[in-house]
Coordinates of C-alpha atoms in Angstrom, one line a residue:
M1 CA 0.1 0.1 -0.1
L2 CA 2.9 2.6 0.9
Q3 CA 4.5 2.0 -2.5
E4 CA 1.1 2.4 -4.2
V5 CA 0.8 5.7 -2.4
L6 CA 4.3 7.1 -3.3
I7 CA 3.8 5.8 -7.0
N8 CA 0.3 7.1 -7.6
P9 CA -1.1 9.2 -4.7
S10 CA -3.9 10.7 -7.1
K11 CA -5.5 7.2 -7.1
I12 CA -5.7 6.9 -3.4
M13 CA -7.1 10.4 -3.2
S14 CA -9.6 9.8 -5.8
R15 CA -11.1 7.0 -4.1
Y16 CA -11.2 9.0 -1.0
L17 CA -13.1 11.7 -2.7
L18 CA -15.6 9.2 -4.3
L19 CA -16.3 7.8 -0.8
I20 CA -17.0 11.3 0.5
S21 CA -19.1 12.2 -2.4
L22 CA -21.2 9.0 -2.0
M23 CA -22.2 10.0 1.4
V24 CA -23.3 13.5 0.9
T25 CA -24.8 13.6 -2.9
P26 CA -27.3 12.0 -5.1
A27 CA -26.4 10.6 -8.5
V28 CA -25.4 14.0 -10.9
S29 CA -27.9 14.1 -13.6
W30 CA -27.4 14.6 -17.3
A31 CA -28.4 17.5 -19.2
N32 CA -32.4 17.6 -19.4
T33 CA -32.7 14.6 -17.2
Q34 CA -33.9 14.6 -13.7
A35 CA -31.5 13.6 -11.0
V36 CA -31.7 9.9 -9.6
D37 CA -31.1 9.2 -6.0
I38 CA -29.3 6.1 -5.3
Y39 CA -31.4 2.8 -4.4
S40 CA -31.9 2.1 -0.8
Q41 CA -31.3 -1.4 0.6
E42 CA -35.1 -2.0 0.8
Q43 CA -35.6 -0.8 -2.9
L44 CA -32.8 -3.1 -4.1
V45 CA -34.1 -6.1 -2.3
E46 CA -37.4 -5.4 -3.9
L47 CA -36.0 -4.8 -7.2
I48 CA -33.8 -8.1 -7.0
R49 CA -36.7 -10.3 -5.6
T50 CA -39.1 -9.0 -8.6
K51 CA -36.3 -9.4 -11.3
Q52 CA -36.5 -5.7 -12.2
Y53 CA -33.1 -4.4 -11.1
L54 CA -31.7 -4.3 -14.6
T55 CA -34.7 -2.8 -15.8
R56 CA -34.6 -0.1 -13.5
V57 CA -31.0 0.7 -14.0
I58 CA -31.8 1.2 -17.7
G59 CA -34.8 3.1 -17.1
D60 CA -32.6 5.6 -15.0
D61 CA -30.7 6.5 -18.1
C62 CA -27.5 4.5 -16.6
Q63 CA -27.0 7.6 -14.3
L64 CA -26.1 5.5 -11.3
V65 CA -23.2 3.4 -13.0
Q66 CA -20.3 5.2 -10.9
D67 CA -22.3 5.0 -7.6
I68 CA -23.2 1.4 -8.0
E69 CA -19.7 0.5 -9.2
A70 CA -18.2 2.3 -5.9
R71 CA -20.6 0.7 -3.6
A72 CA -19.8 -2.7 -4.8
E73 CA -16.0 -2.3 -5.6
V74 CA -15.2 0.1 -2.8
L75 CA -17.5 -0.2 0.0
K76 CA -18.1 -4.0 -0.8
Q77 CA -21.9 -3.6 0.0
P78 CA -23.4 -7.2 -0.9
L79 CA -26.6 -6.0 -2.7
Y80 CA -24.6 -3.6 -4.5
Q81 CA -22.2 -6.3 -5.4
Y82 CA -25.0 -8.2 -6.8
L83 CA -26.3 -5.5 -9.0
W84 CA -22.9 -4.5 -10.2
A85 CA -22.3 -8.3 -11.0
E86 CA -25.3 -8.5 -13.0
M87 CA -24.6 -5.3 -14.9
L88 CA -21.3 -6.9 -15.7
N89 CA -22.6 -10.3 -16.5
H90 CA -25.2 -9.0 -19.0
G91 CA -23.6 -5.8 -20.3
I92 CA -26.0 -3.3 -18.8
C93 CA -24.6 0.3 -19.0
V94 CA -21.2 -1.1 -19.2
K95 CA -19.3 -3.6 -21.2
A96 CA -20.2 -7.1 -20.4
N97 CA -17.4 -8.9 -18.3
P98 CA -19.0 -12.1 -16.9
P99 CA -15.6 -13.4 -15.3
R100 CA -15.7 -10.3 -13.2
G101 CA -19.4 -10.4 -12.7
I102 CA -19.5 -13.9 -11.5
S103 CA -16.3 -13.3 -9.1
M104 CA -18.3 -10.3 -7.6
L105 CA -21.3 -12.6 -7.0
R106 CA -19.4 -15.0 -5.5
D107 CA -18.0 -12.4 -3.1
A108 CA -21.5 -11.2 -2.2
A109 CA -22.5 -14.9 -1.4
E110 CA -19.4 -15.3 0.8
Q111 CA -20.6 -12.1 2.8
G112 CA -23.9 -14.0 3.3
S113 CA -26.2 -12.4 0.7
A114 CA -29.2 -14.8 0.3
E115 CA -29.8 -12.9 -3.0
A116 CA -26.4 -13.8 -4.3
M117 CA -26.3 -17.4 -3.0
L118 CA -29.6 -17.9 -5.0
R119 CA -28.4 -16.2 -8.4
M120 CA -25.3 -18.3 -8.3
A121 CA -27.5 -21.3 -7.8
E122 CA -29.6 -20.5 -10.7
Y123 CA -26.5 -19.9 -12.9
Y124 CA -25.1 -23.3 -12.0
H125 CA -28.4 -24.9 -12.5
D126 CA -28.9 -23.4 -16.1
G127 CA -25.3 -23.5 -16.8
Q128 CA -25.1 -19.7 -17.8
F129 CA -21.6 -18.3 -17.8
V130 CA -20.5 -21.3 -15.8
M131 CA -20.3 -25.2 -16.4
Q132 CA -23.7 -26.6 -15.5
D133 CA -23.4 -28.2 -12.0
R134 CA -26.6 -28.9 -10.0
E135 CA -24.8 -30.2 -7.3
R136 CA -22.7 -27.1 -6.7
A137 CA -26.0 -25.1 -7.2
I138 CA -27.3 -27.0 -4.1
H139 CA -23.9 -26.0 -2.3
Y140 CA -24.8 -22.3 -2.9
V141 CA -28.6 -22.3 -2.1
M142 CA -28.3 -24.5 1.0
P143 CA -27.3 -22.0 3.5
A144 CA -29.7 -19.4 2.5
A145 CA -32.4 -22.1 2.7
A146 CA -31.3 -22.8 6.2
N147 CA -31.4 -19.2 7.2
G148 CA -35.1 -19.1 6.2
D149 CA -35.1 -17.5 2.8
L150 CA -38.2 -18.5 0.9
P151 CA -36.8 -18.2 -3.0
A152 CA -33.7 -20.2 -1.8
R153 CA -36.1 -23.0 -0.4
L154 CA -38.1 -23.2 -3.4
M155 CA -34.9 -23.6 -5.5
L156 CA -33.6 -26.2 -3.1
V157 CA -36.6 -28.4 -3.3
R158 CA -36.8 -27.9 -7.0
L159 CA -33.2 -29.4 -7.1
F160 CA -34.0 -32.0 -4.7
G161 CA -37.1 -33.1 -6.9
E162 CA -35.1 -33.2 -9.9
G163 CA -32.9 -35.7 -8.2
Y164 CA -29.8 -33.9 -7.0
G165 CA -28.4 -33.8 -3.6
S166 CA -28.2 -36.2 -1.0
P167 CA -31.6 -38.0 -0.2
R168 CA -30.7 -37.6 3.6
D169 CA -31.4 -33.9 3.0
F170 CA -34.8 -34.3 1.1
E171 CA -36.9 -34.5 4.5
M172 CA -35.3 -31.4 5.9
G173 CA -35.7 -29.5 2.6
Y174 CA -39.3 -30.6 2.5
H175 CA -39.9 -29.5 6.1
W176 CA -38.4 -26.1 5.6
L177 CA -40.9 -25.4 2.6
Y178 CA -43.8 -27.0 3.8
N179 CA -43.8 -25.2 7.0
D180 CA -42.9 -21.9 5.6
V181 CA -45.3 -18.8 5.5
F182 CA -46.3 -17.5 2.0
S183 CA -47.4 -14.0 1.3
D184 CA -49.3 -14.8 -2.0
E185 CA -51.4 -18.0 -3.4
A186 CA -49.2 -18.1 -6.5
T187 CA -46.0 -18.7 -4.4
K188 CA -47.9 -21.4 -2.2
E189 CA -49.1 -23.0 -5.3
K190 CA -45.7 -23.4 -6.8
A191 CA -44.5 -24.6 -3.4
L192 CA -47.1 -27.2 -3.4
E193 CA -46.2 -28.4 -6.8
L194 CA -42.4 -28.7 -6.0
L195 CA -43.5 -30.7 -2.9
K196 CA -45.5 -33.1 -4.7
V197 CA -42.6 -33.9 -7.0
L198 CA -40.2 -34.2 -4.0
E199 CA -42.6 -36.6 -2.2
Q200 CA -42.4 -39.1 -4.9
K201 CA -38.6 -39.6 -3.9
M202 CA -39.4 -39.9 -0.3
P203 CA -40.7 -42.5 1.8
P204 CA -44.4 -42.0 3.2
S205 CA -42.9 -42.1 6.9
A206 CA -40.2 -39.3 5.9
V207 CA -42.9 -37.1 4.4
A208 CA -45.1 -37.6 7.7
R209 CA -42.3 -36.5 9.8
A210 CA -41.4 -33.3 7.4
K211 CA -44.9 -32.2 7.5
Q212 CA -44.8 -31.7 11.3
E213 CA -44.3 -28.3 12.8
H214 CA -41.0 -29.5 14.4
L215 CA -38.8 -31.7 12.6
R216 CA -38.0 -34.8 14.8
S217 CA -34.8 -37.1 14.2
R218 CA -35.4 -40.4 13.0

C-alpha cells in the first residue's frame, strides 16, 4: 500500500473523494434529465426479488453506474455487489465482463447475501456463464435456505425434486418449505407443486415427519 501511495497518490485521493461524495450527494443528472437518487437497501431487495433491477438501471438512463460500481468495488456492499455483478454479466450500461461479474457474485455470497447465493445457484442450475453443475447449485443455495430465505427454499426443493443432492437432506428441505409462510397464493401453489414432486422420492414416513411443525430426528 505504501508503494502504491508513493507511486500514484492521485489514485488513492480519488477513491477517498469518491467515498466522501457517496455519503453526501445523490447521483448527478445529465443534461435535461432529472437526477436519480441511489437506491436504498429496501428498494434493492424488492428490485432483485421481482427481477426488475436491470430494467430499473436502464430506466434511470444509466445515471447511477459510478455510484453502483463504487458501492460494490470500494464499499463492498453485498446488494450493490449483486447489482454491479449482474450489470457486468449482461452488459447493462457497461461493457459485458462475466468473469468479473461472477467473481463479484461469489464475493457477495461469501458475505452471506441470500440473493447472491440464489443467483449463483440459478447460474449453476442453468449452466449460464459457468459449467452446469446442479450439485454445486445446492452448495450455494443450502445456507440461504437454512437461514429462512423462501426463494432459496423453493430452489432447493426444486433441485431435490430433480434428483440432485443427498436423499438424506430431502426430509429437511421438505420440512422447511412445507412449514414456511407464504405472502401470496401463487407462491404457495408453486411450493405445493414442488413438494408433490419431491414426495415421490421420499418414503411416506419421511413425508409425514417433514410435515410436522417441528422436525424430529429419526
